[in-house]
XYZ file of N, CA and C in Angstrom:
642
model
N 1.675 -21.402 9.596
C 0.895 -21.620 8.952
C -0.737 -20.802 9.568
N -1.291 -19.848 8.899
C -2.631 -18.972 9.536
C -3.770 -19.314 8.841
N -4.852 -18.983 9.759
C -6.177 -19.221 9.657
C -6.568 -18.110 9.826
N -6.779 -17.521 8.342
C -7.829 -15.440 8.547
C -9.112 -16.067 8.733
N -9.658 -15.281 9.967
C -11.014 -14.910 10.262
C -11.566 -14.249 9.220
N -11.086 -13.736 8.160
C -11.448 -13.047 7.238
C -11.565 -13.786 5.508
N -10.894 -15.206 6.193
C -10.982 -16.441 4.872
C -12.775 -17.271 5.438
N -12.652 -16.650 6.220
C -13.931 -17.865 6.556
C -15.348 -16.852 6.241
N -14.962 -15.934 6.097
C -16.932 -15.229 6.398
C -18.008 -14.976 5.746
N -17.455 -15.818 4.725
C -18.484 -15.685 3.251
C -19.057 -17.582 4.199
N -18.495 -18.119 4.850
C -19.031 -19.160 5.133
C -20.013 -19.439 5.968
N -20.252 -18.530 6.844
C -21.158 -18.095 7.972
C -22.459 -17.227 7.966
N -23.417 -17.436 8.844
C -24.917 -16.867 8.212
C -25.089 -16.099 9.452
N -25.829 -14.765 9.607
C -26.261 -14.561 10.753
C -27.629 -14.520 10.850
N -28.586 -14.529 11.689
C -30.431 -14.641 11.951
C -30.629 -13.213 12.031
N -31.650 -12.912 11.684
C -32.416 -11.527 12.613
C -32.235 -11.935 14.009
N -32.729 -13.028 14.753
C -32.461 -13.323 15.971
C -31.660 -13.054 16.743
N -30.482 -13.766 16.092
C -28.787 -13.084 16.230
C -28.028 -11.938 16.878
N -29.346 -10.720 15.701
C -28.424 -10.013 15.909
C -29.612 -8.987 16.749
N -30.853 -9.275 17.054
C -31.636 -8.489 17.639
C -30.976 -8.782 19.091
N -30.779 -10.036 19.527
C -30.248 -10.474 20.726
C -29.309 -9.797 21.403
N -28.348 -9.793 20.146
C -26.645 -8.975 20.677
C -27.202 -7.694 20.706
N -28.219 -6.807 20.265
C -28.193 -5.729 20.231
C -28.809 -5.657 21.617
N -30.210 -6.185 22.046
C -30.745 -6.425 23.131
C -29.689 -6.171 24.403
N -29.062 -7.009 24.305
C -27.605 -7.746 25.367
C -26.713 -6.656 25.934
N -26.427 -5.637 24.889
C -25.585 -4.855 25.051
C -26.102 -3.395 24.375
N -27.736 -3.103 24.850
C -27.710 -1.527 24.684
C -27.572 -0.922 25.444
N -27.360 -0.949 26.569
C -26.741 -0.076 27.726
C -25.647 0.385 27.259
N -24.756 -0.592 26.741
C -23.453 0.159 25.869
C -23.631 0.811 25.038
N -24.453 1.093 24.099
C -24.525 1.585 22.660
C -24.977 3.470 22.668
N -24.238 4.066 22.484
C -24.255 5.575 22.054
C -25.879 5.659 22.446
N -26.253 6.644 23.104
C -27.281 7.529 23.367
C -27.889 8.670 22.532
N -28.889 8.179 21.947
C -30.152 9.346 21.152
C -31.046 9.996 22.013
N -30.589 11.162 22.082
C -31.815 12.011 23.139
C -32.026 11.122 24.233
N -31.384 10.256 25.352
C -31.402 9.919 26.429
C -32.156 8.692 26.356
N -32.001 8.037 24.911
C -32.294 6.643 24.860
C -31.107 5.884 23.794
N -31.192 4.676 23.824
C -30.270 4.080 23.445
C -30.532 3.929 21.320
N -29.147 3.897 20.787
C -28.916 4.267 19.310
C -30.194 3.533 18.700
N -31.471 3.346 18.054
C -32.596 3.011 17.084
C -31.586 1.848 16.689
N -32.272 0.759 16.840
C -31.855 -1.081 16.413
C -31.560 -1.041 14.629
N -32.217 -0.285 14.108
C -31.904 -0.341 12.795
C -30.870 0.685 12.292
N -30.208 1.680 13.054
C -28.915 2.558 12.742
C -27.780 1.568 12.795
N -28.169 0.162 13.958
C -27.253 -0.335 14.226
C -27.050 -2.045 13.621
N -27.474 -2.000 13.432
C -28.245 -3.905 12.507
C -26.785 -4.371 12.035
N -26.633 -3.522 10.856
C -25.850 -3.741 9.890
C -24.144 -4.068 10.505
N -23.898 -3.347 11.521
C -22.580 -3.179 11.812
C -22.603 -4.849 12.996
N -23.923 -4.679 13.514
C -23.708 -5.792 14.602
C -23.857 -7.059 13.935
N -24.463 -7.138 12.819
C -24.522 -8.058 12.046
C -22.827 -8.832 11.452
N -22.363 -7.759 11.151
C -20.887 -7.843 10.835
C -20.255 -8.178 12.327
N -20.182 -7.717 13.051
C -19.656 -8.698 14.038
C -19.623 -9.688 14.590
N -20.873 -9.762 14.735
C -21.241 -11.417 14.816
C -20.525 -12.332 13.778
N -20.795 -11.532 12.901
C -20.868 -12.800 11.408
C -18.372 -12.891 11.438
N -18.038 -11.611 11.545
C -16.477 -12.475 12.232
C -16.238 -12.946 13.266
N -16.972 -12.877 14.273
C -16.806 -14.249 15.262
C -16.781 -15.271 15.230
N -18.181 -15.609 14.497
C -18.190 -16.679 14.452
C -17.327 -17.056 13.396
N -16.862 -16.207 12.458
C -15.409 -16.521 11.144
C -14.457 -16.929 12.164
N -13.861 -16.350 13.307
C -13.010 -16.667 13.924
C -13.160 -18.005 14.303
N -14.181 -18.607 15.399
C -14.570 -19.868 15.505
C -14.296 -20.876 14.564
N -14.801 -20.501 13.316
C -15.203 -21.411 11.883
C -13.243 -21.598 12.084
N -12.290 -20.690 11.945
C -10.998 -20.550 11.786
C -9.955 -21.295 13.061
N -10.662 -20.887 14.217
C -10.003 -21.890 15.414
C -10.330 -23.433 14.721
N -11.495 -23.437 14.418
C -11.613 -25.132 14.580
C -10.802 -25.711 13.616
N -10.858 -25.141 12.091
C -9.919 -25.513 11.609
C -8.237 -25.177 11.540
N -7.705 -24.402 12.635
C -6.289 -24.681 12.958
C -6.175 -26.070 13.756
N -6.753 -26.214 14.359
C -7.142 -27.420 15.489
C -7.172 -28.356 14.447
N -7.825 -28.440 13.471
C -7.553 -29.906 12.540
C -6.624 -29.565 12.467
N -5.759 -28.980 11.588
C -4.657 -29.200 10.908
C -3.622 -29.316 12.055
N -3.836 -28.854 13.571
C -2.662 -29.141 14.519
C -2.634 -30.174 14.843
N -3.868 -30.948 14.885
C -3.614 -32.515 15.328
C -3.343 -33.424 14.422
N -3.915 -32.970 12.803
C -3.637 -33.637 12.161
C -1.771 -33.600 11.645
N -1.003 -32.619 11.647
C 0.451 -32.630 11.943
C 1.000 -32.936 13.403
N 0.308 -33.030 14.203
C 1.209 -33.897 15.234
C 1.424 -34.784 15.141
N 0.223 -35.779 14.606
C 0.256 -36.958 14.498
C 1.324 -37.716 13.544
N 0.933 -37.049 12.281
C 1.724 -37.074 10.859
C 2.478 -36.810 10.629
N 3.404 -35.569 11.578
C 5.065 -34.716 11.572
C 4.883 -34.191 10.151
N 3.666 -33.766 9.228
C 3.452 -33.840 7.501
C 3.054 -32.154 7.503
N 3.567 -31.118 8.183
C 3.659 -29.768 8.198
C 3.244 -29.099 6.923
N 4.386 -29.207 5.914
C 4.563 -29.229 4.606
C 3.372 -29.833 3.525
N 3.642 -31.060 4.172
C 2.472 -31.905 3.132
C 1.126 -31.478 3.458
N 0.746 -31.125 4.382
C -0.580 -30.591 4.872
C -0.709 -29.372 4.317
N -0.211 -28.294 4.494
C -0.358 -27.641 3.642
C -0.439 -27.147 2.194
N 0.185 -28.177 1.501
C 0.001 -28.761 0.482
C -1.095 -28.563 -0.278
N -1.323 -29.856 0.852
C -2.889 -30.980 0.590
C -3.852 -29.695 0.433
N -3.992 -28.596 1.362
C -4.975 -28.183 1.684
C -5.295 -26.673 1.254
N -3.838 -26.350 0.332
C -4.064 -25.007 0.087
C -3.377 -24.090 0.706
N -2.499 -23.868 2.179
C -2.509 -22.942 2.936
C -0.895 -22.440 2.765
N -0.787 -21.069 3.058
C 0.048 -20.690 2.246
C 1.224 -20.941 3.659
N 2.548 -20.804 3.482
C 3.351 -21.286 5.065
C 4.133 -19.540 4.240
N 4.465 -19.062 5.425
C 5.337 -17.722 5.565
C 6.340 -18.071 6.230
N 7.330 -17.916 6.219
C 8.852 -18.319 6.599
C 9.341 -16.798 6.477
N 10.210 -17.264 8.306
C 11.039 -15.899 8.720
C 11.974 -16.296 8.939
N 12.914 -15.342 9.508
C 14.350 -15.631 9.040
C 14.644 -16.032 11.086
N 16.184 -15.251 11.531
C 16.292 -16.108 12.706
C 15.943 -14.592 13.540
N 15.244 -15.060 14.758
C 15.018 -13.861 15.410
C 15.736 -13.941 16.660
N 15.467 -13.155 17.467
C 15.819 -13.751 19.268
C 13.894 -12.584 20.009
N 14.035 -13.273 21.157
C 13.041 -12.837 22.101
C 13.366 -11.020 22.349
N 14.463 -10.506 21.924
C 14.076 -8.843 21.995
C 13.816 -8.317 20.432
N 14.015 -9.263 19.171
C 13.257 -8.357 18.344
C 12.502 -9.468 17.488
N 11.401 -9.836 18.150
C 10.839 -10.632 17.468
C 9.608 -9.734 16.315
N 9.246 -10.407 15.162
C 8.840 -9.749 14.548
C 7.027 -9.139 14.719
N 6.885 -7.914 14.122
C 5.841 -7.175 14.472
C 4.225 -8.457 15.007
N 4.174 -9.133 13.684
C 3.564 -9.789 13.179
C 3.348 -10.933 13.762
N 4.689 -11.465 14.679
C 4.618 -12.674 15.777
C 4.061 -12.066 16.710
N 4.478 -10.969 17.199
C 4.327 -10.383 18.632
C 2.644 -9.769 18.679
N 1.746 -10.041 17.547
C 0.602 -9.706 18.067
C -0.682 -11.092 18.240
N 0.593 -12.018 17.960
C -0.166 -13.359 18.651
C 0.267 -13.594 19.990
N -0.408 -14.017 20.773
C -1.219 -14.302 21.961
C -0.062 -15.666 22.292
N 0.948 -15.321 23.513
C 1.975 -16.286 23.696
C 2.639 -17.714 22.611
N 3.225 -16.602 21.600
C 3.687 -16.585 20.306
C 5.009 -16.982 21.207
N 5.818 -16.047 21.669
C 7.076 -15.772 22.042
C 7.323 -17.474 22.728
N 6.325 -17.057 24.002
C 6.813 -18.228 24.696
C 7.102 -19.434 24.054
N 5.833 -19.908 23.362
C 5.755 -20.887 22.992
C 6.878 -21.252 21.764
N 7.402 -20.001 20.917
C 8.158 -20.248 20.159
C 9.885 -20.863 20.355
N 10.120 -20.339 21.536
C 10.944 -20.477 22.107
C 11.042 -21.668 23.060
N 10.353 -22.222 23.449
C 10.292 -23.097 24.263
C 10.281 -24.774 23.960
N 9.957 -24.511 21.886
C 9.952 -25.859 21.451
C 11.097 -26.337 21.198
N 11.587 -27.874 20.117
C 12.783 -28.149 19.573
C 12.238 -27.680 18.063
N 13.905 -28.092 17.640
C 13.984 -27.819 16.165
C 12.510 -28.894 15.318
N 11.332 -28.628 14.327
C 11.025 -29.684 14.207
C 9.607 -29.980 14.563
N 9.612 -29.005 16.007
C 7.557 -29.199 16.146
C 7.498 -28.283 16.272
N 5.820 -28.480 16.022
C 5.319 -27.347 15.941
C 4.202 -27.051 17.079
N 4.080 -25.584 17.611
C 3.251 -24.951 18.396
C 1.574 -25.633 19.143
N 1.380 -25.025 19.759
C -0.025 -25.481 19.691
C -1.046 -24.515 19.058
N -2.378 -24.618 18.504
C -3.215 -23.474 18.000
C -2.612 -22.663 18.960
N -2.102 -21.502 18.206
C -1.967 -19.689 18.867
C -3.006 -18.488 18.083
N -3.347 -17.464 18.806
C -4.194 -16.913 18.354
C -4.174 -15.058 18.285
N -4.021 -14.496 17.733
C -4.292 -13.022 17.883
C -5.958 -12.876 17.450
N -6.462 -11.196 17.286
C -7.475 -10.801 17.057
C -8.105 -11.474 16.158
N -7.830 -11.801 14.828
C -8.841 -11.991 13.793
C -7.501 -13.302 13.301
N -7.138 -14.108 13.955
C -6.927 -15.093 12.838
C -6.324 -16.286 14.235
N -5.893 -17.512 13.796
C -5.114 -18.834 14.207
C -4.022 -19.157 13.248
N -3.229 -19.696 14.553
C -1.602 -20.207 13.494
C -1.240 -21.280 14.062
N -0.574 -22.004 13.080
C 0.190 -23.289 14.173
C 1.438 -23.019 13.024
N 2.753 -23.132 14.257
C 3.821 -22.091 13.992
C 4.991 -23.588 14.032
N 5.673 -23.826 13.006
C 6.952 -24.867 13.099
C 8.115 -23.983 13.687
N 9.191 -24.483 14.321
C 10.546 -24.016 14.479
C 11.241 -24.862 13.475
N 12.098 -24.552 12.541
C 12.903 -25.542 11.718
C 14.222 -25.292 11.847
N 14.926 -24.003 12.743
C 15.697 -24.010 13.321
C 16.480 -23.200 14.383
N 17.328 -22.976 14.876
C 17.867 -22.220 15.618
C 19.142 -22.244 16.092
N 19.694 -20.933 16.341
C 21.164 -20.440 16.755
C 21.389 -20.318 18.302
N 22.456 -20.758 18.413
C 23.097 -20.504 19.997
C 23.242 -19.236 20.611
N 22.787 -18.746 21.227
C 22.696 -17.180 21.231
C 24.421 -16.788 21.512
N 24.688 -15.930 21.287
C 25.863 -15.045 21.292
C 25.872 -13.510 21.094
N 26.945 -13.093 22.372
C 26.563 -11.283 22.153
C 27.040 -10.117 21.559
N 25.785 -9.565 20.391
C 26.945 -9.091 19.355
C 27.695 -7.824 19.541
N 28.688 -7.430 18.972
C 29.397 -6.071 19.223
C 28.319 -5.009 19.294
N 28.933 -4.245 20.394
C 28.533 -3.064 20.910
C 27.621 -2.283 20.082
N 28.775 -1.478 18.598
C 28.760 -0.938 17.811
C 26.984 -1.469 16.876
N 27.297 -2.793 16.711
C 25.973 -3.360 15.983
C 24.638 -2.985 16.629
N 24.889 -3.326 17.897
C 23.374 -2.889 18.584
C 23.258 -1.712 19.077
N 23.918 -0.912 18.750
C 23.753 0.645 19.890
C 22.329 1.293 19.610
N 21.987 1.282 18.122
C 21.213 1.835 17.474
C 19.815 1.406 18.356
N 19.804 -0.147 18.116
C 18.650 -0.966 18.702
C 18.483 -0.362 20.217
N 19.618 -0.297 20.977
C 19.913 -0.247 22.242
C 18.785 1.397 22.783
N 19.104 1.905 21.572
C 18.628 3.687 22.164
C 17.159 3.888 21.590
N 16.560 3.093 20.682
C 15.407 2.609 20.152
C 14.647 2.236 21.414
N 15.286 1.101 21.956
C 14.288 0.492 22.824
C 14.285 1.384 23.999
N 15.409 2.155 24.535
C 15.433 2.848 25.911
C 14.461 3.936 25.460
N 14.467 4.502 24.284
C 13.250 5.619 24.115
C 12.628 5.046 24.058
N 11.460 4.064 23.593
C 10.722 3.259 23.844
C 9.722 2.949 25.053
N 10.793 2.620 25.366
C 10.398 1.764 27.200
C 10.356 3.859 27.897
N 10.178 5.001 27.863
C 10.753 5.773 28.340
C 8.971 6.483 28.028
N 9.559 6.108 26.331
C 7.611 6.847 25.908
C 6.219 6.174 26.528
N 6.797 4.942 27.394
C 5.596 3.958 27.346
C 5.108 4.757 28.821
N 6.787 5.034 29.680
C 6.540 5.184 31.103
C 5.678 6.736 30.870
N 5.742 7.209 30.249
C 4.956 8.691 30.015
C 3.523 8.363 29.595
N 3.767 7.752 28.646
C 2.577 7.373 28.385
C 0.928 6.771 29.478
N 2.007 6.022 30.004
C 1.206 5.351 31.906
C 0.841 6.420 32.490
N 1.680 7.577 32.801
C 1.269 8.552 33.559
C 0.529 9.425 32.990
N 0.675 9.522 31.743
C -0.291 10.467 31.362
C -1.646 10.182 31.383
N -2.129 8.391 31.144
C -3.200 7.752 31.327
C -3.707 7.639 32.839
N -2.498 7.840 33.831
C -2.885 7.276 35.147
C -3.766 8.814 35.689
N -3.007 10.082 35.282
C -3.665 11.127 35.303
C -4.925 11.800 34.748
N -5.036 10.905 33.386
C -6.473 11.372 32.965
C -7.701 10.345 33.740
N -7.171 8.638 34.649
C -8.041 8.068 35.157
C -8.447 8.709 36.082
N -7.070 9.474 36.498
C -7.793 10.012 37.949
C -8.694 11.320 37.948
N -8.652 11.947 36.797
C -9.737 12.886 36.465
C -11.170 12.316 36.276
N -11.137 11.120 35.748
C -12.063 10.640 35.236
C -13.200 10.208 36.332
N -12.086 9.895 37.701
C -12.918 9.501 38.869
C -13.499 10.115 39.299
N -12.938 11.248 39.053
C -13.494 12.749 39.920
C -14.707 13.208 39.193
N -15.141 12.987 38.101
C -16.370 13.224 37.709
C -16.223 13.680 36.201
N -15.099 14.492 35.962
C -15.073 15.321 34.732
C -15.695 14.282 33.307
N -15.760 15.044 32.659
C -16.212 14.127 31.285
C -14.989 13.711 30.419
N -15.632 12.168 30.069
C -14.850 11.444 29.755
C -14.071 12.442 27.768
N -14.954 12.877 27.236
C -14.354 12.838 25.822
C -13.502 15.083 25.810
N -14.133 15.188 27.104
C -13.156 16.479 27.239
C -11.923 16.127 28.156
N -11.531 15.200 28.789
C -10.438 14.812 29.103
C -9.982 14.394 27.694
N -10.216 13.537 27.335
C -9.586 12.808 25.932
C -8.852 14.054 24.780
N -9.653 14.856 24.774
C -9.446 16.046 23.821
C -8.653 17.206 24.196
N -8.319 17.126 25.555
C -7.583 17.876 26.290
C -5.800 17.305 26.222
N -6.293 16.217 26.075
C -4.979 14.921 26.442
C -4.470 14.456 25.144
N -5.098 15.392 23.997
C -4.957 14.949 22.457
C -5.224 13.523 21.816
N -6.053 12.818 22.924
C -6.403 11.013 22.772
C -7.710 11.332 21.802
N -7.219 9.795 21.060
C -8.534 9.636 19.746
C -9.609 8.863 20.880
N -11.226 9.051 20.716
C -11.981 8.225 21.554
C -12.543 7.098 19.851
N -12.420 6.326 20.374
C -12.797 5.230 18.987
C -14.001 4.265 19.730
N -14.894 3.646 19.139
C -15.947 2.777 19.537
C -15.007 1.386 19.500
N -15.138 0.176 20.397
C -14.463 -0.680 19.652
C -15.181 -2.120 19.329
N -17.390 -1.656 19.692
C -17.663 -2.730 19.046
C -18.079 -3.612 19.826
N -18.669 -4.564 19.472
C -18.742 -5.701 20.173
C -17.922 -6.445 20.208
N -17.006 -7.618 21.118
C -16.230 -8.785 20.743
C -16.136 -9.303 22.080
N -15.782 -10.392 21.477
C -15.647 -11.824 22.563
C -14.882 -11.783 23.343
N -15.041 -12.290 24.885
C -14.428 -12.750 26.165
C -12.517 -12.617 25.714
N -11.818 -12.020 26.640
C -10.781 -12.304 26.311
C -9.436 -11.290 26.677
N -8.088 -11.492 26.208
C -7.406 -10.521 26.952
C -7.194 -9.655 25.515
N -7.527 -9.567 24.458
C -7.361 -8.861 22.872
C -8.832 -7.630 23.099
N -8.521 -6.717 22.871
C -9.878 -5.514 22.745
C -9.536 -4.927 21.747
N -10.480 -4.797 20.369
C -10.601 -4.549 19.176
C -9.806 -2.590 19.007
N -9.387 -2.671 18.185
C -8.895 -1.350 18.499
C -7.874 -0.581 19.367
N -7.874 -1.587 20.468
C -6.818 -0.969 21.528
C -5.623 -2.226 21.995
N -5.900 -3.377 21.938
C -4.559 -3.933 22.120
C -4.767 -5.223 22.898
N -4.061 -5.527 23.832
C -3.846 -6.642 25.018
C -4.173 -5.773 26.175
N -5.356 -6.402 27.136
C -5.296 -6.453 28.091
C -5.228 -7.159 29.375
N -3.871 -6.905 30.367
C -3.472 -7.938 31.100
C -4.869 -8.530 31.924
């Protein structure tokens, strides 16, 4: 059961005072134009959208919490969804090693899903743009599959791990150059890395356009 921030965007308003306050608070982090922060009018619209999204996400969190508490008390997951027009997305069996991508992006989802019993629901879980309440409907006892059945998956996972090691090595080398004073964009260009602006974001482990931060 998902509560997407985008579904609540139209329900929130952002005042000029809020936009100005956010601009002033983040002025030092904004791009420079001729040695001065980018003009307020140039970024006003983008700041408004980012504040609106943060507010919408908070509204979604409130609705998710309300749903969780009601379902926990009444044990009526399906009935609650039907009553409030919420769509339930079903997933087949999966293990901690082949968790669907859409679940991996939800913080702590794997830990919570595999720690509760059949019929129980998770606490409210969050991704960068949504909140979720998940119900476990069935479980299978673990079993070791035949080698040929998992060979391709093992090879792909090994390649992914090795690629991650190489990426980390390259990132650490780039960081060392930056610490020595080299230009950020120059180093990024040489490494073939894209430089993007994350924009404003709420405190937490998820960084927009970058992913999770330990």
